[in-house]
Phi, psi and omega in degrees: 000134183292151178290109183293141180296328179295319177296317179300320179297319178298318180294324176297321178298318180297321182295318185255051184312130189282094173246145182293142176053044185297322180300320180285323185290331184304316185263359182292137178252138185250151176284159177301322180297319178296318180292321176297320178299319182289318180290326175295322179297313180299313181299316182297317181294321179295309185291329179283317195249331182293138187295326179200087185281001187243040179273330180263318176234155182287169179299319180293323177293321177297315180298321179294318179299316178299315181296318178298319178296313183298321180289343181271352184286140181221158173300141174091004178287150178265174175302318180298316178301314181293321180306310183291331177284319188277330188303325179305333177295326177281319183302315187281008174289342181058038185243113186292349176260354184283154177194163171229137183296156179294155174281157183289146167228154179282163178302320182293320178293318181298319181290331182263359183297138179244150185224168176280121186274045179226153174236149183224166170227155180254117185217125181053046179062025180236146177260109187249138178288130179242332183215140182231112178247020179259180176271355182282146177271109183233159181258119177299133182099348179292145183267133177280130180258320182207159175232122181050041178068014174258128178307136188296328179295327177290319177300313183293321179296322178293314181294325182296337180292348180260005187251117175292164177120188181296137188303316185285351180261355188290319179293314175304322178292321178299321178293315182298324182257016188303325183302330180252332183295318190294338178255336187251336187240337179207139180070330172056044177277123184237004183239274185245147181240111180272103185253135174244131182251159180297332179295348183105346180291132171231122186212157176260121176258127182274144177289156177226166181288160176301319180296321179291322176300316179298318180294316180296320181293323183294332181294333184260007181270146172298143184293324183270129180231124181287140175290148178293132177237124178303318175211150186209135182241142176209137174270129179233111186056234179259024178254134168268116186250108181250116177263126178237110188263357181196152175245025184291135177239018180248305185258350182257283175226151169287168178301321180294321178292324175301316181297318180299316181291320178292323175303314182296315182294315183286338170295317178293321178300321179295318179295325181286350178055042181291146180264335181228152180236132173244126172246111188260111178240027187286348173241022184272120183271000176101200184151250179248125181298340179297332178292318176296320178297320177298318182296323180304322184293350180266353179223355181225135175251012181277148170287135181222163181255139183270179173297156172237179178158205178212159190226117183280134177274130175211153176299323181301312183283329175299319178295320178298314180299318180296317181295335181253018177054041180237028183301144176237123181298319180296317180295320183295332182288337185287145178289140178306132181096343177274176186241137173266119183287136173256103185271141176298130180255148173269118184255121176262132184298137173282162173296132179215102182296345181264004184297137177276137186245004180269194179292132182238135176242138171252122180264117176249161182203190186299334184256008175290123190215155170056235185293337174292325175291319178300316177303311183294322179293319177298319177298316182293309184294329181263001179055046181275336180198177180266118181265118184227168178124226182234148177293136178300145179281330182237151174089164183219150176303316175264122190199174172269153180200194183056085192277148171229141184238154180219169173224131179299139189294331185252308183279351174059042174263127177274141174213155181211162180195179185264148177250357178239152171242126185252133178238130184297160180305326180282354177093200183274069180269153179245147358287156180280070184221153170272106183248112180295154182283341175222129181272129175233127176288116184262359187301114177060019180275140174280168176299322180297321180290326177294319177300319177300321177298320181292000000 
């Protein structure tokens, strides 16, 4: 699959993380005391507010990692120096929503930055070439064996140590972002890449500028690009096909606006006299789970059970709730450090004259994430509809969520993580994956082709 320009744009944003006065901050040197203040700040926020920071490493291991970092701090370090030392505290949270902002680079460095002009995917423990924007003649699908005479599994394990998120997803993410990771986050190779492939080919691929990569990628893109639509409805044969690409209730629609739009769509579905309903969330990145709960009421009249979990009480999150007029009296009563239980609720369907009563399919895919995954898992665990498609590449049904963000007082690095732990209605079942009951290959398929599969 070709590197989409929209994806490339997102990656450029990540590279040039928008921090104020970045040019000045890049060369600023900090005192040891300032750096100690910042690492103490990061540790305090994690231990106070994260719902469970010791799932990957023990509390004693976490304390040792923190102590080792603190002992490594010296006068005259830059934000970049501190970034590489401090980030492991975020990485080892094993929290797929956690992150730390990129370190600053100057405009001149950004313009002169060079990258590897290749894209890869991780499949069956192999790193496979998927896109080539270099001048080298390479075979798409060939497996990478080594880089600069270093076994590729060793390279990937090293790069994965810089990636926050769930432990088992770090190597696949390292492969997906390899084009920028290998020069900026690990190994710092900025010139030539000596690659050996399983086919026997060994060749040197030269790095190119970001601008050249963008230009090379644009040449291979289809000219017509569909605009992003939060939701879209189309009747296909006797199927009502509803695509929902996001559950956002902040920047897209409010909950009330979501209800109005769903009312309109399901009114049309009723007029169309559709016999089957498809709700496609295979590219849905999530948002607010309340949108998914609202959607359920349009196709199911069954009583169902919600997610369960726990919610850590902290002054940090209490202050956040207060600042956003979301205070909870029950939460406020809990002692800092204790947990507020999130009990699974039995939800009885409300009356809904627009409810669809025919066969319903939920389409999940590699990009179904966060609250879209929670929606699909609730449907699956409660047998509200037939969940089909592909298992998501990222994320887990049981996960951390409800994010809180902070910024270090001196080095100005933003970081965030979850204060809630969510457990699916079916409980702690293994594997911790959303597995559809019927697998459908969704790669480059149109809605019409998906309907044919159904």
